[in-house]
Coordinates of C-alpha atoms and ligand atoms in Angstrom, one line a residue:
X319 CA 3.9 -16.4 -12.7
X320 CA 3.5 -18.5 -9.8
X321 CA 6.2 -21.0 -11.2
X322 CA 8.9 -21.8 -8.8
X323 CA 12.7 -21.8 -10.1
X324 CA 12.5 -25.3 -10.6
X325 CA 9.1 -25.9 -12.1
X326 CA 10.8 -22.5 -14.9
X327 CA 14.1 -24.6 -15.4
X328 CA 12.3 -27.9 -16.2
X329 CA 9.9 -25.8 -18.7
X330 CA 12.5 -24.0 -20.4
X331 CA 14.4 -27.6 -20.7
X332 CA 11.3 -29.1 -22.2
X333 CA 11.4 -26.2 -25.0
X334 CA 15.1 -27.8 -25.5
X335 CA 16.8 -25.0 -24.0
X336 CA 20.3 -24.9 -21.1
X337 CA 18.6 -24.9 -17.5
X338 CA 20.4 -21.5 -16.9
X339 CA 17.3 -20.1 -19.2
X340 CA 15.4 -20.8 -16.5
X341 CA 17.0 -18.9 -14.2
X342 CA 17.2 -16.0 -16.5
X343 CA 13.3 -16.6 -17.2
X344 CA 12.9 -16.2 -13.0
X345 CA 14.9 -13.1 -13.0
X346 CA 12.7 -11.3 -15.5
X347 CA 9.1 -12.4 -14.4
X348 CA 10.0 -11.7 -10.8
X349 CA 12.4 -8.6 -10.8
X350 CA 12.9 -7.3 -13.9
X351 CA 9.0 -6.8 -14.8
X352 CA 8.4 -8.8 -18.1
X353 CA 5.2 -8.8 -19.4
X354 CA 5.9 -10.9 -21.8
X355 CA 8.1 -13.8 -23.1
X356 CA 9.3 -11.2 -25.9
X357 CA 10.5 -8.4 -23.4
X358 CA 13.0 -11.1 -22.2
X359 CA 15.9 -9.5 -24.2
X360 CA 18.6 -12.1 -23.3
X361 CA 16.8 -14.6 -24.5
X362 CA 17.8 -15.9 -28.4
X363 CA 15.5 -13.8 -30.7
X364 CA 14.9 -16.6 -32.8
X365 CA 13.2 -18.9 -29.8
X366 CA 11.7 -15.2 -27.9
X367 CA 9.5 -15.3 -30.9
X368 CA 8.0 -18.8 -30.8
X369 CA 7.0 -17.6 -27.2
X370 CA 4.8 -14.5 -28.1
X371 CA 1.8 -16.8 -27.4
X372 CA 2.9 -17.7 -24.2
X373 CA 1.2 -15.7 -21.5
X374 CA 3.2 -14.8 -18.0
X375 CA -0.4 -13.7 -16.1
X376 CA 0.3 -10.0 -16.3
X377 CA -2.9 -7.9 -15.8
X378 CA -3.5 -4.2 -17.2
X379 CA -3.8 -1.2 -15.8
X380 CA -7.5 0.1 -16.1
X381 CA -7.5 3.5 -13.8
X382 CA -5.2 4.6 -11.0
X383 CA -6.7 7.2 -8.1
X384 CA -3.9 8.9 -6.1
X385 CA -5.0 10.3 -2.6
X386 CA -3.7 12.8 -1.2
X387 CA -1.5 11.1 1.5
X388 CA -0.2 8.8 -1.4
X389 CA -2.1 5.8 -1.2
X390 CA -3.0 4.9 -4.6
X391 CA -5.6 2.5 -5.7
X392 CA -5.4 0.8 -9.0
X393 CA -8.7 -0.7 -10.9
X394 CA -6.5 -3.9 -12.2
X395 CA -8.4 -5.8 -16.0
X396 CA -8.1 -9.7 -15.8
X397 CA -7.1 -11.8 -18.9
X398 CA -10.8 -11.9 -18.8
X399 CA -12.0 -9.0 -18.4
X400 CA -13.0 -9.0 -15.0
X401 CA -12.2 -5.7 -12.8
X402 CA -10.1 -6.0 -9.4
X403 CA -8.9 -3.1 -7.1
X404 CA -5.2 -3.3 -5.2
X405 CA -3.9 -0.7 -2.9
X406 CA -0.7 0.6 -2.6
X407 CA 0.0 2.3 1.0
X408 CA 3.7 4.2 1.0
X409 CA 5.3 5.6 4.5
X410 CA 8.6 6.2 4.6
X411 CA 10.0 3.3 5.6
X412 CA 7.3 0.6 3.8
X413 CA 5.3 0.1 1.2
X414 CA 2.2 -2.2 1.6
X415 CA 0.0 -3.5 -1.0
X416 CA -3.5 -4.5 -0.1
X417 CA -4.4 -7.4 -2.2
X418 CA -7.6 -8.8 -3.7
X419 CA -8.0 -12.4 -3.1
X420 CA -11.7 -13.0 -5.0
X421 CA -14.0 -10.7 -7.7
X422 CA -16.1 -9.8 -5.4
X423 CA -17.1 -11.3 -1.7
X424 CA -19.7 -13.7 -0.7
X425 CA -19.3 -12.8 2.6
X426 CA -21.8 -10.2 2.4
X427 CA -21.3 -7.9 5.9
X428 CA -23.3 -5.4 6.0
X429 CA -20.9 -2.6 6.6
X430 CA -18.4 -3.6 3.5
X431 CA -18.5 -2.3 0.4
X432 CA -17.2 -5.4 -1.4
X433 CA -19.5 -8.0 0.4
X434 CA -22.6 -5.0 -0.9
X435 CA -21.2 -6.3 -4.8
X436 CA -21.3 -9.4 -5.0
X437 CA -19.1 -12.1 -5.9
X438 CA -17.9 -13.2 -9.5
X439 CA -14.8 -15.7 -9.2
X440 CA -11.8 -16.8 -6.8
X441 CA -8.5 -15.3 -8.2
X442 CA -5.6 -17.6 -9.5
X443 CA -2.5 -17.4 -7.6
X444 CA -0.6 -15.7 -10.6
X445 CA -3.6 -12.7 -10.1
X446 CA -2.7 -12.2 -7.0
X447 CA 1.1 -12.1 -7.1
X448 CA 0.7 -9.8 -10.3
X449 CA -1.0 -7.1 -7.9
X450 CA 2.3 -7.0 -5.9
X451 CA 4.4 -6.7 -8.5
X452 CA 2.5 -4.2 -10.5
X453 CA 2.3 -1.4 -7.4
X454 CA 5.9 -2.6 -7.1
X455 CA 6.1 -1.2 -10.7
X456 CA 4.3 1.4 -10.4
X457 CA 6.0 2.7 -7.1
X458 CA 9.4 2.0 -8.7
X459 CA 10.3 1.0 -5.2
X460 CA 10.4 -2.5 -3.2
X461 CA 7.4 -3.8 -1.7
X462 CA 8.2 -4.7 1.6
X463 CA 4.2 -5.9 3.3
X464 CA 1.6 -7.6 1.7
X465 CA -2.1 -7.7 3.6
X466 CA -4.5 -9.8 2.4
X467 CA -6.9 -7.3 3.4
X468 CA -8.8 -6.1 -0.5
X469 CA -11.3 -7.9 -2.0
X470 CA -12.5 -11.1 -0.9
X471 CA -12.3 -13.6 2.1
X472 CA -8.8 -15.2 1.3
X473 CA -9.5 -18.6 3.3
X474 CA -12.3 -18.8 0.4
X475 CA -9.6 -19.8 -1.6
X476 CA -7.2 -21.9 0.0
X477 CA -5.3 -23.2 -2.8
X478 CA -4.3 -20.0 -4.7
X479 CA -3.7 -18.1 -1.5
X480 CA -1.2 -20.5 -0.9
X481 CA 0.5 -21.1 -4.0
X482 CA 0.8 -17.3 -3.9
X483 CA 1.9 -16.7 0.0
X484 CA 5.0 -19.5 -1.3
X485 CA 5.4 -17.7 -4.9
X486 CA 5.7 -13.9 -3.1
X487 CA 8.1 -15.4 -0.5
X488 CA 10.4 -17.6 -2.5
X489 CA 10.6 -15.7 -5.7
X490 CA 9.2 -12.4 -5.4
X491 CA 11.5 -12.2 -2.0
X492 CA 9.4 -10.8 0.7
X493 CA 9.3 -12.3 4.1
X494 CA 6.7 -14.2 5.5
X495 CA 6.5 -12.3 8.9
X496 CA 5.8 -9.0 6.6
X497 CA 2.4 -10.6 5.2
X498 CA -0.9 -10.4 6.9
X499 CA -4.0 -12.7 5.7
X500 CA -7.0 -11.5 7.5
X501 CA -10.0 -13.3 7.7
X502 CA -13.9 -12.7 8.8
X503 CA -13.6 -16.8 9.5
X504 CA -14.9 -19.7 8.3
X505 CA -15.3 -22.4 10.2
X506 CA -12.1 -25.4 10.0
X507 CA -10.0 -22.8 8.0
X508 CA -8.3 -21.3 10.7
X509 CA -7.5 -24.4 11.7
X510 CA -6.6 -25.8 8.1
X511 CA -4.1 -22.6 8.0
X512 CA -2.8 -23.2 10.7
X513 CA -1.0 -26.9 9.8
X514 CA 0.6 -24.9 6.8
X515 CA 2.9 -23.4 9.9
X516 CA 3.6 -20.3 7.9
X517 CA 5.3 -17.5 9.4
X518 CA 2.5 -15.5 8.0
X519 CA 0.3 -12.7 10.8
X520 CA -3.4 -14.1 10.6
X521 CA -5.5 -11.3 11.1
X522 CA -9.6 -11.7 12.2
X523 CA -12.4 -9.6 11.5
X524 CA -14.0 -9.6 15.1
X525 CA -16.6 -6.9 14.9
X526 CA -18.1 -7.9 17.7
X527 CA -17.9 -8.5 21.5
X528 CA -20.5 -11.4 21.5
X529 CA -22.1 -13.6 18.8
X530 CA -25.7 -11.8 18.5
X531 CA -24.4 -8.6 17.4
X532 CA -21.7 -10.5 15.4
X533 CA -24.5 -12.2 13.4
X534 CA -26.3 -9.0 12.8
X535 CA -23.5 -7.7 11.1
X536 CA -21.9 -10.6 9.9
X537 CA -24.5 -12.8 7.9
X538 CA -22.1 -15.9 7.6
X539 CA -20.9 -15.5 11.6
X540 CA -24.7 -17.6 12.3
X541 CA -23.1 -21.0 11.9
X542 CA -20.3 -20.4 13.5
X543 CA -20.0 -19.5 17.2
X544 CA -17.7 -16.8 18.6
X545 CA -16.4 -19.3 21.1
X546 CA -15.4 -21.5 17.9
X547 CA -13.8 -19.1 16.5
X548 CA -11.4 -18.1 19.2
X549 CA -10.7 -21.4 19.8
X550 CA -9.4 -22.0 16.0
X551 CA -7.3 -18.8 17.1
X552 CA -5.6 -20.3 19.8
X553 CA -4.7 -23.2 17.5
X554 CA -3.2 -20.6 15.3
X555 CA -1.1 -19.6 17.6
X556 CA -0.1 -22.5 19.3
X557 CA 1.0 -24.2 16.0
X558 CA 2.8 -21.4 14.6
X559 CA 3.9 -19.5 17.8
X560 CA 2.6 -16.2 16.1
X561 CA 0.2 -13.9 17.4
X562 CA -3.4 -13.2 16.2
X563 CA -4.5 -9.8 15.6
X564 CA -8.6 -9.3 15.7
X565 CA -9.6 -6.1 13.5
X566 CA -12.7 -4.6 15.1
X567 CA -14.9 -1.8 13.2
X568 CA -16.0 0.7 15.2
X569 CA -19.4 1.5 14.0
X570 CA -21.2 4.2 16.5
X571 CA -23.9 3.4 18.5
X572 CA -23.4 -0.4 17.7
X573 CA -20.7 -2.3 18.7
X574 CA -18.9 1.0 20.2
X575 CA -19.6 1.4 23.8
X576 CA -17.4 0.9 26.8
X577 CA -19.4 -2.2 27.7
X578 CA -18.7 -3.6 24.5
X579 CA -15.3 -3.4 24.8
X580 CA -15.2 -5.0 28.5
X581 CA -17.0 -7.8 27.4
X582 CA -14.6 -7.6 24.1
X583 CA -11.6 -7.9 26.5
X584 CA -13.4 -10.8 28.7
X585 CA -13.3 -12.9 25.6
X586 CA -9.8 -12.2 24.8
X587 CA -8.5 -12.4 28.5
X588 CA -5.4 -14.5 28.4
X589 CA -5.2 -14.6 24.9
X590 CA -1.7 -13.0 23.5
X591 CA -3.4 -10.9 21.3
X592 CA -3.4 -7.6 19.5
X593 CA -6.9 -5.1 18.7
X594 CA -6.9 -3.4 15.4
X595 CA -9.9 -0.9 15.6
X596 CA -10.6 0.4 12.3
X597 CA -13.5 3.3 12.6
X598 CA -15.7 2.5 9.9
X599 CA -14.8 4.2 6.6
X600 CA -18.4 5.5 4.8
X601 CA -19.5 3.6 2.3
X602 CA -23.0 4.5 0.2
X603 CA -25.1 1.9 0.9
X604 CA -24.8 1.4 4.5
X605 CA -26.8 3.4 7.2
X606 CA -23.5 3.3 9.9
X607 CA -21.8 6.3 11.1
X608 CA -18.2 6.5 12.6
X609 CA -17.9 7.2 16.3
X610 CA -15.9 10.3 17.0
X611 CA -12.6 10.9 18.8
X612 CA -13.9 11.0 22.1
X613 CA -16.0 7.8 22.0
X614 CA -12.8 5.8 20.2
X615 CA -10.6 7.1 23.3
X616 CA -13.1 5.8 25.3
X617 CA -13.4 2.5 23.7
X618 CA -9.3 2.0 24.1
X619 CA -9.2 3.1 27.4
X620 CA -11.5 0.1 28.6
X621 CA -9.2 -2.8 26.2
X622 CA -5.7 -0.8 28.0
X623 CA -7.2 -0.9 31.6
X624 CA -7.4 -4.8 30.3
X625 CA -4.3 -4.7 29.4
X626 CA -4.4 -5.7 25.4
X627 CA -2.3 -3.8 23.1
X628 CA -4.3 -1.9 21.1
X629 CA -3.9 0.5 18.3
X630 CA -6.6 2.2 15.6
X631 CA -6.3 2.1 12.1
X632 CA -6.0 5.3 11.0
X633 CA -7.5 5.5 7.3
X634 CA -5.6 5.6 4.4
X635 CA -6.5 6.2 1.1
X636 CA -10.1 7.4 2.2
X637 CA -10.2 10.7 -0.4
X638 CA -9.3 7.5 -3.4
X639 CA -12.6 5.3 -1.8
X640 CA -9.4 3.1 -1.1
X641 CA -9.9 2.7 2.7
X642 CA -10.7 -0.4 4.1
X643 CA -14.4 -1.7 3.3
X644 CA -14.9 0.8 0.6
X645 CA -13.1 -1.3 -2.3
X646 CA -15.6 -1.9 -5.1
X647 CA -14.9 -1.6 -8.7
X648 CA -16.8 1.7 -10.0
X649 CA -15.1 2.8 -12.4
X650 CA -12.8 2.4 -15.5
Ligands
SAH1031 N1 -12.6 -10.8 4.0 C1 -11.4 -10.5 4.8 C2 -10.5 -9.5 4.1 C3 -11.0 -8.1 4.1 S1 -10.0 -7.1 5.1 C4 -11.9 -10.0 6.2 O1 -13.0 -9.9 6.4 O2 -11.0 -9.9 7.1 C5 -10.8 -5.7 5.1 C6 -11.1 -5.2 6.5 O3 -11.9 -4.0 6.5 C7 -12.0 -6.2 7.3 O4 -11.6 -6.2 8.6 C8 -13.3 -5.6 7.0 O5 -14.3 -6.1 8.0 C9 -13.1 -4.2 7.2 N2 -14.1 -3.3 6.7 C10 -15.1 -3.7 5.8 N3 -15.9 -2.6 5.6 C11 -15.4 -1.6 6.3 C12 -15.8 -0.2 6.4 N4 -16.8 0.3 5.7 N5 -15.1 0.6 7.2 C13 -14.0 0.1 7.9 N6 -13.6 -1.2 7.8 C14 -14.3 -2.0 7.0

């Protein structure tokens, strides 16, 4: 998995096989599920069975937690051993997995489950395409949006996001506009993104209407200054003519207030932008409490009166622990 038509057809060749094996070989990784070289039915039995050895970078099931609005979050075993979680997120008209992008974070905010766990490895690109195809699997129905948005700061690791953002677009089939990679920022990899010129929506964890408060919650924010950061953005979006969305928890008493969000908006002003407010999700080791209704109505009213599109992110998948922030392998 991750193999390109191409790269398949000049593999199967080199096993002294017709090219068109490697187009059947694409069919059944991508579409048809295989989850291994011996599933591949069409294939001669005689050469199938020289190719049990060959792995295709399928992980296992481990547990599956349904919520009750049908978001379902899947504990996902590695070839070794190591634990991820996915999300699947059905409405009627989509079906979104949340990927992982790392074991673990290194990030370390204080309001995120994850970043609370620690961090094992980066994930090869086949481990992160496998997620979309098994809650494509699961779901018996298409995926149609990927977020980066699970485990791990995806501009961590470059490489096999990449690889993986070309593999789910050119083989798996989904489009580049219907995949998010969000971000809490590291300084130069906006930037480095950026000169990909994907089609891709970059997504950034905000937090914060001003750099003290972002350091408090975000330890890795110190070296990098707010300013910095939204000037990477506006790269992003001049190179690839897409917006940026900034995600903003909402975390009461602390970064909620009305002032907060004018100051929010005198950052953004003249930035073609989009707010995601997400009111934090509970998670157990973490002494922040969400704001209620009238304080979040509050906190919109200001960024409208500014005139930036805003819209909160209403939790799904919070009865599974599934919610944003609250992925971290407990259980198997
Ligand atoms: N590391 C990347 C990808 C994670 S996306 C990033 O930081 O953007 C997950 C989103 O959920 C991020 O915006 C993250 O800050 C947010 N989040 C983390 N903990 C949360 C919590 N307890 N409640 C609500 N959102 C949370």
């Amino acid at each position: 998995m991750g193999a390109s038509l191409d790269e398949l057809t000049a593999w199967v060749q080199h096993q002294g096989q017709l090219a068109y094996r490697g187009r059947q070989l694409h069919q059944w990784v991508y579409q048809q599920g295989a989850r291994t070289l011996l599933d591949i039915s069409v294939f001669p039995k005689q050469w199938r069975e020289t190719l049990a050895d060959v792995p295709i970078g399928r992980s296992t099931i481990g547990h599956r937690v349904q919520a009750p609005d049908g978001t379902i979050k899947y504990l996902l075993q590695l070839a070794d051993g190591q634990i991820i979680e996915t999300v699947g997120i059905p409405t009627d008209k989509r079906l979104t997995v949340c990927v992982s992008s790392q074991v673990g974070c290194p990030m370390a905010c204080d309001f995120c489950a994850t970043g609370k766990g620690g961090f094992q490895r980066n994930l090869k690109s086949h481990e992160i395409i496998d997620q979309v195809l098994t809650v494509q699997e699961d779901f018996q129905r298409r995926v149609s949006n990927i977020v980066f948005m699970g485990m791990g700061e995806p501009l961590l690791n470059m490489d096999n996001l990449l690889a993986a953002v070309r593999s789910l677009n050119e083989d798996v089939g989904i489009g580049q506009r219907l995949m998010t990679i969000s971000t809490v920022g590291i300084p130069g990899r906006i930037r480095a993104l950026a000169a990909e010129k994907l089609q891709v929506t970059l997504a950034v964890s905000l937090h914060a209407s001003n750099q003290q408060l972002r350091e408090r919650l975000i330890p890795s924010a110190k070296p990098y200054g707010l300013e910095q950061l939204l000037a990477e953005c506006r790269e992003y979006v001049q190179q690839t003519n897409r917006r940026v969305t900034f995600e903003y928890i909402l975390l009461a008493g602390v970064n909620d207030l009305p002032a907060h969000a004018s100051e929010l908006a005198r950052h953004l002003r003249g930035f073609q932008t989009h707010i995601n407010l997400i009111p934090y999700n509970p998670i157990s080791d973490a002494d922040y409490q969400r704001p209620g209704r009238r304080r979040i109505r509050a906190f919109v009213k200001v960024l409208e009166e500014q005139h930036i599109a805003v819209s909160v992110r209403y939790s799904r998948g919070l009865a599974a622990e599934a919610a944003c922030g609250q992925l971290r392998v407990s259980q198997i």
